[in-house]
Coordinates of C-alpha atoms and ligand atoms in Angstrom, one line a residue:
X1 CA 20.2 -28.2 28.0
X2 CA 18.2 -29.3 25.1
X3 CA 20.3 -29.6 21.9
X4 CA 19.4 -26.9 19.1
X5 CA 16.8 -27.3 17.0
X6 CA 17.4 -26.8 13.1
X7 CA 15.9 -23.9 10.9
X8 CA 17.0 -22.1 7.8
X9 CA 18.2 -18.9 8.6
X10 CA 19.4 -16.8 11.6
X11 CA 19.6 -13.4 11.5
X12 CA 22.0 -11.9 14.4
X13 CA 23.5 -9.2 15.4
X14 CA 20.5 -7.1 15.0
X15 CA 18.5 -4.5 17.1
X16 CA 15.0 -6.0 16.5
X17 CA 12.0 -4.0 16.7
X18 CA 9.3 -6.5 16.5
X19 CA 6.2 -4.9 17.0
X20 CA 4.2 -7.3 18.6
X21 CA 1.9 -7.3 21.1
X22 CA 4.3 -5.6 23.8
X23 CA 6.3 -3.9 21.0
X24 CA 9.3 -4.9 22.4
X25 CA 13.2 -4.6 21.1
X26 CA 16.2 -6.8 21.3
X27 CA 18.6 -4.4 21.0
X28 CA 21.1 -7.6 20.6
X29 CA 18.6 -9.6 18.9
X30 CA 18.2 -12.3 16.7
X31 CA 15.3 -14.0 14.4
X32 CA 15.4 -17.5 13.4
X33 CA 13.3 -18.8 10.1
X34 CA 12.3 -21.7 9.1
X35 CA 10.4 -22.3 6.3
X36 CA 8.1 -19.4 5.2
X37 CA 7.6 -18.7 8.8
X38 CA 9.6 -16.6 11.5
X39 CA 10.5 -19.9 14.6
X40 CA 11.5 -17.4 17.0
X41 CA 12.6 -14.1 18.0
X42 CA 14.5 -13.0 21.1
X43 CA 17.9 -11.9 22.7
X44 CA 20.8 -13.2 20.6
X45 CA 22.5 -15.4 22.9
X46 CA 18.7 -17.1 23.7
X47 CA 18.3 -17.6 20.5
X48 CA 22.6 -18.3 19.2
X49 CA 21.1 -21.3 22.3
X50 CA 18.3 -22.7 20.9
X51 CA 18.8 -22.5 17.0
X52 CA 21.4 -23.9 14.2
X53 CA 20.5 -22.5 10.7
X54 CA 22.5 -23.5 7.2
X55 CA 22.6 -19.7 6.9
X56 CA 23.4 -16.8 9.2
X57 CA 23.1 -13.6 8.5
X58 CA 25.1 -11.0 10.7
X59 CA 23.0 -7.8 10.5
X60 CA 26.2 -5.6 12.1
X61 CA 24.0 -4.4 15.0
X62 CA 21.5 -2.9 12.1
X63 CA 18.0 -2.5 12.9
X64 CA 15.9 -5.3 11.8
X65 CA 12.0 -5.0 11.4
X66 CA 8.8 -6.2 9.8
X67 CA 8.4 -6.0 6.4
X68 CA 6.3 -2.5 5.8
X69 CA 3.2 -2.7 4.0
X70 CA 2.5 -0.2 1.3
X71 CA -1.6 -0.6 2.0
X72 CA -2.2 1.2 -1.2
X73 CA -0.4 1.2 -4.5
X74 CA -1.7 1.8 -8.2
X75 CA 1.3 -0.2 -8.7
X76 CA 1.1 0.1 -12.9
X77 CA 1.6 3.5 -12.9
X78 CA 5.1 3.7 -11.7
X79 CA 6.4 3.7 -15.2
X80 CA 4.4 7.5 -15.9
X81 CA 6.9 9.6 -13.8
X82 CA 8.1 13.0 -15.4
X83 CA 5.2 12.4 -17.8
X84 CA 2.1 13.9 -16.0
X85 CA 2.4 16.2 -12.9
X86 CA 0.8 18.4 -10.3
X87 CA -2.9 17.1 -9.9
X88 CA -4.5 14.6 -12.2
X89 CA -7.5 14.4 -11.1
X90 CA -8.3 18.0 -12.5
X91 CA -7.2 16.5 -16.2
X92 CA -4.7 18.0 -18.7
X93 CA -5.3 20.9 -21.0
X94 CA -5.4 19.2 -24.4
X95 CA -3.1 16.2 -24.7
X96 CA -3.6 12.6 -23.2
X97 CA -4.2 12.4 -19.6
X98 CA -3.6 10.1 -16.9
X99 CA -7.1 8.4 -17.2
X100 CA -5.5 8.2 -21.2
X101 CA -2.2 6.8 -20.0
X102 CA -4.1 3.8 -18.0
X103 CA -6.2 3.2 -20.9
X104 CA -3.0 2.3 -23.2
X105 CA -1.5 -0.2 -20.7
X106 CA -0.9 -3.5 -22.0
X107 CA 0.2 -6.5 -20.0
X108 CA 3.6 -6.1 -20.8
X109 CA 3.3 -2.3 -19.8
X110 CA 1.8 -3.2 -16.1
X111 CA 4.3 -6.1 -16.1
X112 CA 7.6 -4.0 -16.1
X113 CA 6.0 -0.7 -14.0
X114 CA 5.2 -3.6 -11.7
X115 CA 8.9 -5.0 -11.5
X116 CA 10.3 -1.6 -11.1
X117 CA 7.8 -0.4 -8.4
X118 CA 8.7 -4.0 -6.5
X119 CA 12.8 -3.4 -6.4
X120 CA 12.2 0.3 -5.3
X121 CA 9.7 -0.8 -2.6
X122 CA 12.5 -3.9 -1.1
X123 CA 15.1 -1.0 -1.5
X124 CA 13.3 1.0 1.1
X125 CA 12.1 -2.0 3.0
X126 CA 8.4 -2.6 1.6
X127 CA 8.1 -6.2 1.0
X128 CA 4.1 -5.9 0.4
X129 CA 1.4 -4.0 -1.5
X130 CA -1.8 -4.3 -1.9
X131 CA -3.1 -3.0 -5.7
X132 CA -6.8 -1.7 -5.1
X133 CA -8.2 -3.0 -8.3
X134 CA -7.0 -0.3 -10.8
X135 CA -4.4 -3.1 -12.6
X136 CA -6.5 -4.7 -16.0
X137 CA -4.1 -7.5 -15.8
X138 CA -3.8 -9.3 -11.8
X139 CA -2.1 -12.1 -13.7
X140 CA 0.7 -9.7 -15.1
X141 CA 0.9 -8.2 -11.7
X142 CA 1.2 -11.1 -9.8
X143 CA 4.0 -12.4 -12.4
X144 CA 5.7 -9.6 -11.7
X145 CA 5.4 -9.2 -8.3
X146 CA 6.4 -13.1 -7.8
X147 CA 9.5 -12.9 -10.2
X148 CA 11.1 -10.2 -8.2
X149 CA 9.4 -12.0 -4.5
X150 CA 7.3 -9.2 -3.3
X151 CA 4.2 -10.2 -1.6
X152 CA 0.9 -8.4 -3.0
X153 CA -3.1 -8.7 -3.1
X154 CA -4.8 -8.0 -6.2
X155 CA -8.1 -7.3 -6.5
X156 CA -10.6 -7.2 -9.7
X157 CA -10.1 -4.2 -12.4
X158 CA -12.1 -1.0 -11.8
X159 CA -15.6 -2.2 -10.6
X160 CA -17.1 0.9 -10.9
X161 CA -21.1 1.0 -12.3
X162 CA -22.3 4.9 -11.2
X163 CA -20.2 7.8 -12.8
X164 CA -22.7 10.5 -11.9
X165 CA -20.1 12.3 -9.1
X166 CA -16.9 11.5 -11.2
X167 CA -17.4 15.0 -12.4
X168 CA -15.7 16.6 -9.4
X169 CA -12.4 14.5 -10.5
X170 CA -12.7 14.7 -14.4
X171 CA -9.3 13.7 -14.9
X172 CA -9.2 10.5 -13.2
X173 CA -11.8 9.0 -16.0
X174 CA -11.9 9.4 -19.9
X175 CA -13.2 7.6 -22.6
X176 CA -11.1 5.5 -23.1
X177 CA -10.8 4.7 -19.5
X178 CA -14.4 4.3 -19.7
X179 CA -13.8 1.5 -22.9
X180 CA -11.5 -0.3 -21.5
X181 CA -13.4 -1.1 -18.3
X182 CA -16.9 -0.1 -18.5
X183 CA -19.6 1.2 -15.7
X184 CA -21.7 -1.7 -16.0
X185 CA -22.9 -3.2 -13.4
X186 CA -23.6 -6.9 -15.1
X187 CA -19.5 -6.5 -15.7
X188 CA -18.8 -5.9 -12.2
X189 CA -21.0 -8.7 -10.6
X190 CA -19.5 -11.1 -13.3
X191 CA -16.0 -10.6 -12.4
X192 CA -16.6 -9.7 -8.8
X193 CA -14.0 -12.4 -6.5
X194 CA -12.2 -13.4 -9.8
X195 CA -9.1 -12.8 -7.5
X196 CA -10.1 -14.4 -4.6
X197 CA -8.9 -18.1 -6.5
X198 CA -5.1 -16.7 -5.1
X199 CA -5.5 -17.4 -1.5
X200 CA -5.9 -21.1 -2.0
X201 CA -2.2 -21.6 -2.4
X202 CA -2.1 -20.8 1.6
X203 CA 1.7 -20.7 1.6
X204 CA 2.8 -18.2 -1.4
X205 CA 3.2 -14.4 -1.6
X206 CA -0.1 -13.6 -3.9
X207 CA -3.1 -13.1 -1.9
X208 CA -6.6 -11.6 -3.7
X209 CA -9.1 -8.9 -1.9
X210 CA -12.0 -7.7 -2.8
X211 CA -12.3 -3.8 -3.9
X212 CA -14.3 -1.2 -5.4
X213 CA -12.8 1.8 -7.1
X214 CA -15.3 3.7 -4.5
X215 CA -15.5 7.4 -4.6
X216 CA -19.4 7.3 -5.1
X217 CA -19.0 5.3 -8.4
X218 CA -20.7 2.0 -7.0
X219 CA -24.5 1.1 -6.5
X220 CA -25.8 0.2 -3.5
X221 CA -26.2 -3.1 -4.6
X222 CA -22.2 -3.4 -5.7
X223 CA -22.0 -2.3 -2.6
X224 CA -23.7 -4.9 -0.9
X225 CA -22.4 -8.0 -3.6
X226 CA -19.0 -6.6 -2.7
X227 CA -19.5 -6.8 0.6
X228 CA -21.3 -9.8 1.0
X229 CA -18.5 -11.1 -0.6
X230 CA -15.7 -9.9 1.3
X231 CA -17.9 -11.8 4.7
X232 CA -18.2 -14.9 2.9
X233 CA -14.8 -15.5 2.4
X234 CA -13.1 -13.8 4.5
X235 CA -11.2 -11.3 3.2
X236 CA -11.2 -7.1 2.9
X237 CA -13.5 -5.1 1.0
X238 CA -11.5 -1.8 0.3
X239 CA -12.1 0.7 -1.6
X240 CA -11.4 4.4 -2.6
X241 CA -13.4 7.4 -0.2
X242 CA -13.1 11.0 0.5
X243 CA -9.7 11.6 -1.9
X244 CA -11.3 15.1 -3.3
X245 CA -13.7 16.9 -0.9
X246 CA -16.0 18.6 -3.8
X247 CA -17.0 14.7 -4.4
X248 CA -17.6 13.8 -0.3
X249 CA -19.5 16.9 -0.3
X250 CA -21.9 15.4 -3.4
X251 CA -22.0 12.1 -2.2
X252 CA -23.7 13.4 1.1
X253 CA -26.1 15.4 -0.9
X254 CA -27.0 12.4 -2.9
X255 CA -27.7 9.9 0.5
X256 CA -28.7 13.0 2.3
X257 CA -26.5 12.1 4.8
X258 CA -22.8 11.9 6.3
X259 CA -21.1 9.1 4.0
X260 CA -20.0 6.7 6.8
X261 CA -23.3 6.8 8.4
X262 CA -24.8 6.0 5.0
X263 CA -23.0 3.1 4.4
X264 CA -23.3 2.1 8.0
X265 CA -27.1 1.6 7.5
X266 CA -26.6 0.0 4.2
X267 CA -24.7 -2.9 6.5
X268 CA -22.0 -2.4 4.3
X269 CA -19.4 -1.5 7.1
X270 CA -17.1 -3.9 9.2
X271 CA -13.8 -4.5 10.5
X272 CA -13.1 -5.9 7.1
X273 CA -14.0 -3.0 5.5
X274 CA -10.6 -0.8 4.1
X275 CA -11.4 2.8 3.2
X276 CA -8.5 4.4 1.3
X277 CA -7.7 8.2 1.9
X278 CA -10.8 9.3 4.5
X279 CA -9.6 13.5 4.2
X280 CA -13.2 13.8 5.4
X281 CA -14.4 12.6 8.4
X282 CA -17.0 14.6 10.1
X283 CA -17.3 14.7 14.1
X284 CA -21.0 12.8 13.8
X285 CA -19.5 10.0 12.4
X286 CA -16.5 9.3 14.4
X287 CA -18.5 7.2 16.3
X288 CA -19.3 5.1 13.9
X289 CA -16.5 4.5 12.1
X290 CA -14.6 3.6 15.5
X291 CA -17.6 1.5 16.2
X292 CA -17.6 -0.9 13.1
X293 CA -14.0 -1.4 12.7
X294 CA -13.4 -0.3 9.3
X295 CA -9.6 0.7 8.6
X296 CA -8.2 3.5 6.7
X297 CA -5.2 4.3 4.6
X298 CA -3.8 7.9 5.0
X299 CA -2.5 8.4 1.5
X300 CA -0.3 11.9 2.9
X301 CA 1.6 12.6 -0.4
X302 CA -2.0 12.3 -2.6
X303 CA -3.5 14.5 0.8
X304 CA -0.7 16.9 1.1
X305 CA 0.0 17.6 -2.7
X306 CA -4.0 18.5 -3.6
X307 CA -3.8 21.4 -1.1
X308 CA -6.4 19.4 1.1
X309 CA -5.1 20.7 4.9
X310 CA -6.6 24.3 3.4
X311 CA -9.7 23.2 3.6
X312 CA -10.2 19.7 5.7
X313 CA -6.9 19.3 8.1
X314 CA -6.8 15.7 8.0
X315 CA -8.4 13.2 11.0
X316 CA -6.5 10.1 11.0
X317 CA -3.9 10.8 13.4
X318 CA -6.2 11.6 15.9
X319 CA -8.6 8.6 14.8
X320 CA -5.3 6.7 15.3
X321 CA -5.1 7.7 18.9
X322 CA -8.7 7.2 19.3
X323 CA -8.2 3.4 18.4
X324 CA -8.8 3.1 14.5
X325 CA -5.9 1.2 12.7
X326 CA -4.9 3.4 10.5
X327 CA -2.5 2.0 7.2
X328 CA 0.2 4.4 5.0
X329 CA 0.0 4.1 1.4
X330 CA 1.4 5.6 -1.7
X331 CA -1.7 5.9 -4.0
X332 CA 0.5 6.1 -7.6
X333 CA 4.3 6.9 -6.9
X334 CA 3.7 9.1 -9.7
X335 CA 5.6 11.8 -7.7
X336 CA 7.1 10.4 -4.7
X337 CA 9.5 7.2 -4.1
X338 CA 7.4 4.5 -2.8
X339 CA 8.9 4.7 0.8
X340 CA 8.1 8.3 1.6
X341 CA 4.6 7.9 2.9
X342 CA 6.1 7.1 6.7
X343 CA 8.5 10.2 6.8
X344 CA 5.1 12.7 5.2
X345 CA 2.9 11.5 7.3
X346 CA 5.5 11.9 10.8
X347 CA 5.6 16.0 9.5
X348 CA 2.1 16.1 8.1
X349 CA 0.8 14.7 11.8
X350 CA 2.6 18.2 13.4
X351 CA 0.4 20.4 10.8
X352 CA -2.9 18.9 11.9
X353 CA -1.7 19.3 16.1
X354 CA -1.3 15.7 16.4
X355 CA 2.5 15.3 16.2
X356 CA 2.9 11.4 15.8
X357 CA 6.0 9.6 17.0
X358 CA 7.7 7.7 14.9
X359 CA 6.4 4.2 17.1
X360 CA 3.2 5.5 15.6
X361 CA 4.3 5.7 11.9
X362 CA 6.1 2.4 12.8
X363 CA 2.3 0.8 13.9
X364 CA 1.0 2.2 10.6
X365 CA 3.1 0.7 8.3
X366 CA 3.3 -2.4 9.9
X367 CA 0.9 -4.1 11.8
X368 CA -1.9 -1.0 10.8
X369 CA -0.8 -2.0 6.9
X370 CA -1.5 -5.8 7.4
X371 CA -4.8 -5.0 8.9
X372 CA -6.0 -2.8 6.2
X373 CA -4.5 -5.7 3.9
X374 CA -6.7 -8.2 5.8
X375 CA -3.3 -10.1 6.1
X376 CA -2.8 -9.4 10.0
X377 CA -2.7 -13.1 11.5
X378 CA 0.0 -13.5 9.1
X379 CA 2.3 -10.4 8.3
X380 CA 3.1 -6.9 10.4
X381 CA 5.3 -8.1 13.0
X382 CA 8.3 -10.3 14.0
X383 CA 6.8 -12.8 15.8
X384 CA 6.9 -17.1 16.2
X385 CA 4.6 -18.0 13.5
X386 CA 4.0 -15.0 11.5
X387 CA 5.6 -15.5 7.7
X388 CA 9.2 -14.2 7.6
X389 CA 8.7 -10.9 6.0
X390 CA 12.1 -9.1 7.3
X391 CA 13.8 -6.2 7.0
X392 CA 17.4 -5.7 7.7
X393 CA 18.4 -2.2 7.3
X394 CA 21.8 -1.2 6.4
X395 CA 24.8 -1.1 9.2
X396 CA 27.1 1.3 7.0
X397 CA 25.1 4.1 6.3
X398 CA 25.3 7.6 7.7
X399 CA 21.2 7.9 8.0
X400 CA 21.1 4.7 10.1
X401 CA 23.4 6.5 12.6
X402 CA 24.4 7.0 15.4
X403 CA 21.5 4.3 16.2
X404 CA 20.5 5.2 19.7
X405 CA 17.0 5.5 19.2
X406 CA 16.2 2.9 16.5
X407 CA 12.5 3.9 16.1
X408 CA 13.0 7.6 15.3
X409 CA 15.8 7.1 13.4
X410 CA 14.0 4.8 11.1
X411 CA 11.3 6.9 10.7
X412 CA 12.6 10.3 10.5
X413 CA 15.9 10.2 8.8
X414 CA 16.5 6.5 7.5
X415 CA 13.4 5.6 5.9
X416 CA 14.8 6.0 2.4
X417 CA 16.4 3.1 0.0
X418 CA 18.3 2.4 3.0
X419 CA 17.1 -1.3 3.3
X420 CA 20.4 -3.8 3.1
X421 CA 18.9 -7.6 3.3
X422 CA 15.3 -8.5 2.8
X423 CA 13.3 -11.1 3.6
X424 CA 9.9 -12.0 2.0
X425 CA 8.5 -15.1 2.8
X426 CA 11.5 -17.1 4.1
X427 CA 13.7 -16.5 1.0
X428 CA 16.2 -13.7 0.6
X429 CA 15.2 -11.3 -2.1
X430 CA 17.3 -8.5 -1.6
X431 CA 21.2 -8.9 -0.8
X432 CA 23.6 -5.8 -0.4
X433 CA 20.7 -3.9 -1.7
X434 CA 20.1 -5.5 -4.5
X435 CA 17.6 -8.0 -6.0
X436 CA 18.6 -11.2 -5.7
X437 CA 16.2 -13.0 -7.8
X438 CA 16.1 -9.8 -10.9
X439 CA 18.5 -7.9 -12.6
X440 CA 18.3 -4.6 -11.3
X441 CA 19.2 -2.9 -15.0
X442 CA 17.3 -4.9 -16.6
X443 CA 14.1 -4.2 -14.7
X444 CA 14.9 -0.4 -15.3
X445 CA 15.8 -0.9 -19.2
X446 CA 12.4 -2.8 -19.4
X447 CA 10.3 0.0 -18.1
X448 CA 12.4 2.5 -19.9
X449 CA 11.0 1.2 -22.6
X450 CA 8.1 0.5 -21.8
X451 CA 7.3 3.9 -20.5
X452 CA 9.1 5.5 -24.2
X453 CA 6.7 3.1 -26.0
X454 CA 3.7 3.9 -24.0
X455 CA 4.7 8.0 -24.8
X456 CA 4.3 7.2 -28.3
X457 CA 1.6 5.3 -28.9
X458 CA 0.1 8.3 -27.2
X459 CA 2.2 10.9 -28.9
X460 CA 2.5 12.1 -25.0
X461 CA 6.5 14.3 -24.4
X462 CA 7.4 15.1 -21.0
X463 CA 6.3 18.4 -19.5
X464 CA 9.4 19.5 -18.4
X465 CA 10.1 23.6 -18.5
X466 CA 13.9 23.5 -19.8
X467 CA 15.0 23.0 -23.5
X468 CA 16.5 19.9 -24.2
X469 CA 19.5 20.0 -26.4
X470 CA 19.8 17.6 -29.4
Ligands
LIG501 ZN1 -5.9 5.3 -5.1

């Protein structure tokens, strides 16, 4: 036999579901890491054979799986919770609103909501994100996101130049929104790809996209720059479309057409095009939309909490059975944890008569999520080569019991903060279920204060219906 071969880490003792190509699981698994990148996955006592690491990790017969991939988070606006609720995209009655609260957000303010949003999503085993342009500082992002060793891919701030259909969604722009990052269209060509300089450092955890805010608020020839872009080097265009019906409806009376089709002539659709939400999706355009490739992001808290099933029962659990990859996202946690999307969209799927199993959800926020990232040949699975984006779950905790059907499990009762050891990129970043590399209180004091800081320069309370004492 050929003596061992050396690596960093061994993680044994796990039921690994690896979702690759066969989706198989080692139910007494094992993953070895070296470097940034996962050496080999198998059954323990293969890989206990072939492997000696200076660190083993004994997962306690846990379930250990790909990092998930939250495919869309307006990551800064973590730090608004208990501040604005219900719908904000129909405005507040007097008073700041959300578009208000974005507006005030300095660097320091995207910095901590961006810290607190990263140890929430380890705790319920995210260990990527990709922000959609809505962040004014990437650089405070990516700080963020790198101190606390989350991987992310940032995009340029709010290219938007065409605010004529906003109207159906009046509280997701003001003016100072509109100040701060204005509908030009010189703006948006200037800074279009200013994030794109991130992927050159081929080994770290910071990636850049291209993205539009969408929603009918680009030109056709944003659309095409963006796109053009996107080709040229290789990365996803994504971009906001179909989130509030009242504006798919306008668009198509503007291009006198369905949307998809639309942009399918424009040549501005691809299988590196990302469309976020999709609640619309009418029958003469399945076609193409299967046909180009483009992936979507079911956002089902930002679906379910508009009222949207009453009017358009969403279409992307059947698209996913019809062969479209299909991504979960959070859109702004401003109302749910960052980890609930898989559990919502598992019970949301039984509404619309496409009950998903929990292998499905599993697809989505894996391998569906690094696709829609335009990350796939490197994240999404367990597999030799991929980076070593891992996620031991806990062995001690009631939800991750009894553990005969790891999958469903996962998916239907344990997908909470239930996430024990994490790995992101080869290094451990969360230990016992905690951040290794932050303080834990101190990223919550920091956006604490932050958030109480933010409130006042705003003169904004919380709209809650009790008194509160003295
Ligand atoms: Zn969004």
């Amino acid at each position: 036999m050929a003596a061992p071969e050396t690596c960093d880490l061994i993680i044994r003792n796990a039921c690994v579901l690896t979702v690759n190509s066969q989706r198989t699981i080692y139910p007494s698994g094992a993953v070895a890491v070296r470097g940034h990148t996962i050496a080999a996955v198998g059954s323990e006592a293969k890989i206990l054979g072939a492997w000696r690491a200076s660190r083993v990790i004994d997962a306690e017969g846990a379930i250990v799986h790909p990092g998930f991939i939250d495919a869309h988070l307006h990551v800064n606006a973590q730090t608004c919770r208990g501040f604005f609720r219900g719908d904000a995209s129909k405005g507040s009655s007097g008073g700041p609103s959300y578009a208000d609260w974005k507006a005030a957000l300095s660097a320091e303010d995207e910095q901590a909501a961006t810290a607190l949003a990263c140890v929430e999503m380890l705790r319920h085993g995210i260990t990527a994100f990709v922000e959609p342009g809505s962040a004014f500082e990437p650089d405070a992002v990516a700080a963020a996101t790198q101190a606390v060793g989350v991987r992310c891919s940032l995009a340029d701030p709010y290219l938007w130049d065409d605010m004529e259909l906003m109207k159906s969604i009046p509280g997701l722009i003001s003016p100072s929104l509109a100040r701060r990052v204005p509908l030009d269209r010189d703006r948006c060509l200037k800074l279009l790809g200013s994030q794109l300089h991130r992927n050159r450092d081929k080994d770290g955890i910071t990636h850049g996209h291209v993205a539009l805010y969408g929603e009918g608020t680009a030109s056709d020839e944003l659309l095409r720059a963006a796109k053009a872009l996107a080709d040229r080097d290789g990365v996803v265009l994504n971009s906001h479309i179909g989130y509030d019906l009242d504006l798919a409806q306008a668009m198509e009376k503007r291009w006198g057409k369905s949307r998809f089709i639309y942009l399918a002539e424009l040549g501005v659709l691809g299988r590196n095009v990302t469309f976020v939400h999709m609640n619309l999706i009418r029958e003469d355009e399945v076609a193409t939309v299967l046909e180009t490739g483009v992936s979507s992001v079911w956002c089902p808290f930002a679906y379910a909490s508009r009222g949207t099933v009453l009017r358009q029962p969403t279409r992307l659990p059947e698209m996913k059975r019809k062969g479209m990859p299909v991504a979960l996202g959070t859109d702004s946690a401003r109302q749910s944890s960052a980890g609930d999307a898989g559990f919502l969209a598992f019970v949301m799927s039984a509404e619309v008569g496409h009950t998903l199993a929990a292998e499905e959800v599993l697809e989505m926020q894996t391998l569906g999520g690094a696709r829609a990232a335009g990350l796939d040949a490197m994240i999404g699975s367990i597999e030799p080569g991929k980076r070593a984006d891992i996620v031991v779950r806990s062995a001690r905790l009631a939800e991750l019991g009894p553990g005969v059907d790891p999958a469903h499990q996962l998916i239907s009762v344990g997908h909470g903060a239930t996430a024990d050891t994490v790995v992101v990129n080869g290094q451990i970043v969360m230990r016992g279920g905690r951040p290794t590399l932050v303080d834990e209180g101190a990223v919550i004091a920091t956006a604490h204060a932050s958030a109480t800081s933010i409130a006042g320069r705003l003169n904004l309370k919380p709209p809650g219906m009790w008194p509160r004492a003295a």
